[in-house]
PDB file of C-alpha atoms in Angstrom:
ATOM      1  CA  MET A 256     187.376 116.827 216.521  1.00 84.00           C
ATOM      2  CA  ASP A 257     188.161 114.630 213.540  1.00 90.00           C
ATOM      3  CA  TRP A 258     191.779 113.520 213.420  1.00 95.00           C
ATOM      4  CA  ASN A 259     193.610 112.490 210.273  1.00 93.00           C
ATOM      5  CA  ILE A 260     197.048 111.054 211.029  1.00 94.00           C
ATOM      6  CA  GLU A 261     198.975 109.877 207.990  1.00 93.00           C
ATOM      7  CA  ALA A 262     202.109 107.780 207.736  1.00 93.00           C
ATOM      8  CA  GLY A 263     205.290 109.342 206.461  1.00 94.00           C
ATOM      9  CA  ARG A 264     205.244 112.575 208.481  1.00 94.00           C
ATOM     10  CA  PRO A 265     205.984 113.132 212.164  1.00 95.00           C
ATOM     11  CA  VAL A 266     202.781 112.659 214.151  1.00 97.00           C
ATOM     12  CA  TYR A 267     203.359 115.589 216.483  1.00 95.00           C
ATOM     13  CA  LEU A 268     203.642 117.959 213.478  1.00 96.00           C
ATOM     14  CA  GLN A 269     200.349 116.667 212.122  1.00 97.00           C
ATOM     15  CA  LEU A 270     198.747 117.176 215.535  1.00 97.00           C
ATOM     16  CA  ILE A 271     200.062 120.745 215.691  1.00 97.00           C
ATOM     17  CA  GLU A 272     198.686 121.490 212.221  1.00 95.00           C
ATOM     18  CA  GLN A 273     195.283 120.009 212.990  1.00 96.00           C
ATOM     19  CA  LEU A 274     194.961 121.738 216.357  1.00 96.00           C
ATOM     20  CA  GLU A 275     196.115 125.012 214.833  1.00 94.00           C
ATOM     21  CA  LEU A 276     193.506 124.637 212.080  1.00 93.00           C
ATOM     22  CA  ALA A 277     190.816 124.004 214.706  1.00 94.00           C
ATOM     23  CA  ILE A 278     191.829 127.236 216.427  1.00 94.00           C
ATOM     24  CA  VAL A 279     191.996 129.283 213.209  1.00 92.00           C
ATOM     25  CA  THR A 280     188.605 128.052 211.990  1.00 92.00           C
ATOM     26  CA  GLY A 281     186.900 128.580 215.340  1.00 91.00           C
ATOM     27  CA  VAL A 282     186.305 124.918 216.142  1.00 94.00           C
ATOM     28  CA  MET A 283     188.370 125.700 219.246  1.00 94.00           C
ATOM     29  CA  PRO A 284     187.604 129.398 219.792  1.00 92.00           C
ATOM     30  CA  ALA A 285     189.611 131.771 221.978  1.00 90.00           C
ATOM     31  CA  GLY A 286     188.771 131.247 225.637  1.00 90.00           C
ATOM     32  CA  SER A 287     187.636 127.660 225.166  1.00 94.00           C
ATOM     33  CA  LYS A 288     188.948 124.941 227.430  1.00 95.00           C
ATOM     34  CA  VAL A 289     191.205 122.375 225.790  1.00 96.00           C
ATOM     35  CA  PRO A 290     190.377 118.761 226.669  1.00 95.00           C
ATOM     36  CA  PRO A 291     192.946 116.940 228.811  1.00 95.00           C
ATOM     37  CA  VAL A 292     196.009 115.480 227.112  1.00 95.00           C
ATOM     38  CA  ARG A 293     194.963 111.868 227.627  1.00 96.00           C
ATOM     39  CA  GLU A 294     191.493 112.518 226.234  1.00 96.00           C
ATOM     40  CA  LEU A 295     192.848 114.236 223.116  1.00 96.00           C
ATOM     41  CA  ALA A 296     195.449 111.493 222.666  1.00 97.00           C
ATOM     42  CA  ALA A 297     192.774 108.798 222.891  1.00 97.00           C
ATOM     43  CA  GLN A 298     190.595 110.636 220.358  1.00 96.00           C
ATOM     44  CA  ALA A 299     193.509 110.982 217.942  1.00 96.00           C
ATOM     45  CA  GLY A 300     194.816 107.468 218.582  1.00 95.00           C
ATOM     46  CA  VAL A 301     198.280 108.683 219.561  1.00 97.00           C
ATOM     47  CA  ASN A 302     200.583 108.410 222.547  1.00 96.00           C
ATOM     48  CA  PRO A 303     199.814 110.994 225.278  1.00 97.00           C
ATOM     49  CA  ASN A 304     203.469 112.101 225.228  1.00 97.00           C
ATOM     50  CA  THR A 305     203.141 112.938 221.539  1.00 97.00           C
ATOM     51  CA  MET A 306     199.979 114.931 222.172  1.00 97.00           C
ATOM     52  CA  GLN A 307     201.681 116.710 225.083  1.00 97.00           C
ATOM     53  CA  ARG A 308     204.540 117.692 222.771  1.00 97.00           C
ATOM     54  CA  ALA A 309     202.083 119.171 220.240  1.00 97.00           C
ATOM     55  CA  LEU A 310     200.166 121.084 222.909  1.00 97.00           C
ATOM     56  CA  GLN A 311     203.396 122.426 224.386  1.00 96.00           C
ATOM     57  CA  GLU A 312     204.418 123.720 220.973  1.00 96.00           C
ATOM     58  CA  LEU A 313     201.073 125.499 220.616  1.00 96.00           C
ATOM     59  CA  GLU A 314     201.678 127.073 224.026  1.00 94.00           C
ATOM     60  CA  ASN A 315     205.142 128.155 222.862  1.00 94.00           C
ATOM     61  CA  ARG A 316     203.501 129.795 219.845  1.00 92.00           C
ATOM     62  CA  GLY A 317     201.095 131.645 222.117  1.00 91.00           C
ATOM     63  CA  LEU A 318     197.964 129.893 220.894  1.00 93.00           C
ATOM     64  CA  MET A 319     197.234 128.191 224.216  1.00 95.00           C
ATOM     65  CA  LYS A 320     198.031 128.820 227.825  1.00 94.00           C
ATOM     66  CA  SER A 321     198.254 126.379 230.675  1.00 92.00           C
ATOM     67  CA  GLN A 322     197.013 127.036 234.175  1.00 87.00           C
ATOM     68  CA  ARG A 323     198.108 124.589 236.806  1.00 83.00           C
ATOM     69  CA  THR A 324     194.667 123.788 238.246  1.00 84.00           C
ATOM     70  CA  ALA A 325     192.409 124.867 235.374  1.00 84.00           C
ATOM     71  CA  GLY A 326     194.090 123.075 232.465  1.00 90.00           C
ATOM     72  CA  ARG A 327     194.705 124.609 229.068  1.00 95.00           C
ATOM     73  CA  THR A 328     192.686 127.235 227.257  1.00 94.00           C
ATOM     74  CA  VAL A 329     192.894 128.683 223.780  1.00 94.00           C
ATOM     75  CA  CYS A 330     194.251 132.223 223.997  1.00 90.00           C
ATOM     76  CA  ALA A 331     195.014 133.243 220.407  1.00 77.00           C
ATOM     77  CA  GLY A 332     194.271 136.878 219.610  1.00 83.00           C
ATOM     78  CA  THR A 333     192.617 138.243 216.481  1.00 83.00           C
ATOM     79  CA  GLU A 334     195.859 139.499 214.910  1.00 87.00           C
ATOM     80  CA  GLN A 335     197.592 136.197 215.567  1.00 87.00           C
ATOM     81  CA  LEU A 336     194.668 134.259 214.063  1.00 88.00           C
ATOM     82  CA  ASP A 337     194.618 136.525 211.009  1.00 89.00           C
ATOM     83  CA  GLY A 338     198.345 135.906 210.532  1.00 90.00           C
ATOM     84  CA  LEU A 339     197.930 132.139 210.831  1.00 90.00           C
ATOM     85  CA  ARG A 340     194.967 132.199 208.460  1.00 90.00           C
ATOM     86  CA  ARG A 341     197.055 134.146 205.945  1.00 93.00           C
ATOM     87  CA  GLN A 342     200.006 131.721 206.268  1.00 92.00           C
ATOM     88  CA  ARG A 343     197.737 128.738 205.688  1.00 90.00           C
ATOM     89  CA  ALA A 344     196.076 130.422 202.707  1.00 93.00           C
ATOM     90  CA  GLU A 345     199.463 131.215 201.151  1.00 95.00           C
ATOM     91  CA  ALA A 346     200.645 127.624 201.619  1.00 93.00           C
ATOM     92  CA  LEU A 347     197.461 126.278 200.029  1.00 93.00           C
ATOM     93  CA  ALA A 348     197.762 128.731 197.144  1.00 94.00           C
ATOM     94  CA  GLU A 349     201.383 127.716 196.505  1.00 95.00           C
ATOM     95  CA  GLU A 350     200.481 124.031 196.522  1.00 95.00           C
ATOM     96  CA  PHE A 351     197.489 124.650 194.241  1.00 95.00           C
ATOM     97  CA  TRP A 352     199.644 126.640 191.825  1.00 95.00           C
ATOM     98  CA  LYS A 353     202.238 123.847 191.697  1.00 96.00           C
ATOM     99  CA  GLN A 354     199.498 121.349 190.889  1.00 96.00           C
ATOM    100  CA  MET A 355     198.059 123.573 188.157  1.00 96.00           C
ATOM    101  CA  GLN A 356     201.536 123.993 186.640  1.00 96.00           C
ATOM    102  CA  ALA A 357     202.017 120.225 186.711  1.00 96.00           C
ATOM    103  CA  LEU A 358     198.801 119.936 184.702  1.00 96.00           C
ATOM    104  CA  GLY A 359     200.111 122.500 182.226  1.00 96.00           C
ATOM    105  CA  ILE A 360     197.455 125.070 183.097  1.00 95.00           C
ATOM    106  CA  ARG A 361     198.616 128.679 182.842  1.00 94.00           C
ATOM    107  CA  ALA A 362     197.880 131.581 185.180  1.00 94.00           C
ATOM    108  CA  GLU A 363     195.041 133.065 183.112  1.00 94.00           C
ATOM    109  CA  GLU A 364     193.193 129.759 182.902  1.00 95.00           C
ATOM    110  CA  THR A 365     193.800 129.103 186.603  1.00 94.00           C
ATOM    111  CA  ALA A 366     192.318 132.491 187.475  1.00 93.00           C
ATOM    112  CA  ALA A 367     189.285 131.780 185.279  1.00 94.00           C
ATOM    113  CA  LEU A 368     188.777 128.408 186.967  1.00 93.00           C
ATOM    114  CA  LEU A 369     188.962 130.050 190.403  1.00 92.00           C
ATOM    115  CA  ARG A 370     186.437 132.727 189.412  1.00 92.00           C
ATOM    116  CA  ALA A 371     184.067 130.059 188.082  1.00 92.00           C
ATOM    117  CA  ALA A 372     184.400 128.043 191.294  1.00 92.00           C
ATOM    118  CA  ALA A 373     183.732 131.152 193.398  1.00 91.00           C
ATOM    119  CA  GLU A 374     180.653 131.972 191.325  1.00 90.00           C
ATOM    120  CA  LYS A 375     179.280 128.471 191.906  1.00 89.00           C
ATOM    121  CA  GLU A 376     179.708 128.977 195.673  1.00 82.00           C
ATOM    122  CA  ASN A 377     177.902 132.332 195.600  1.00 78.00           C
ATOM    123  CA  VAL A 378     174.858 130.948 193.791  1.00 63.00           C
TER     124      VAL A 378
END
């Protein structure tokens, strides 16, 4: 997994977001075993306690479960993943809209730009 930790925001929140994204996009599919805390921490270049905090939060959200001898596994269900996907899409759309407004681009032009981008992808 590629980690992108930036200054200025709490590291554990960034870890949660990136792990959640990996689950939503299927990089870490339901039923898959989660690497040990120390291994993930080393990969991300963070303190193991910080990684543990992020993983615990994902357990609290019901995205992972911990079994004493078997470690952690991803356990997110389809409905939960669809909800997370929708939340992320809404957040991205809001941020995109703010950026378009800052550029002075109105809704009609934004919609046209999105349609054109989608058409390029479908070609």
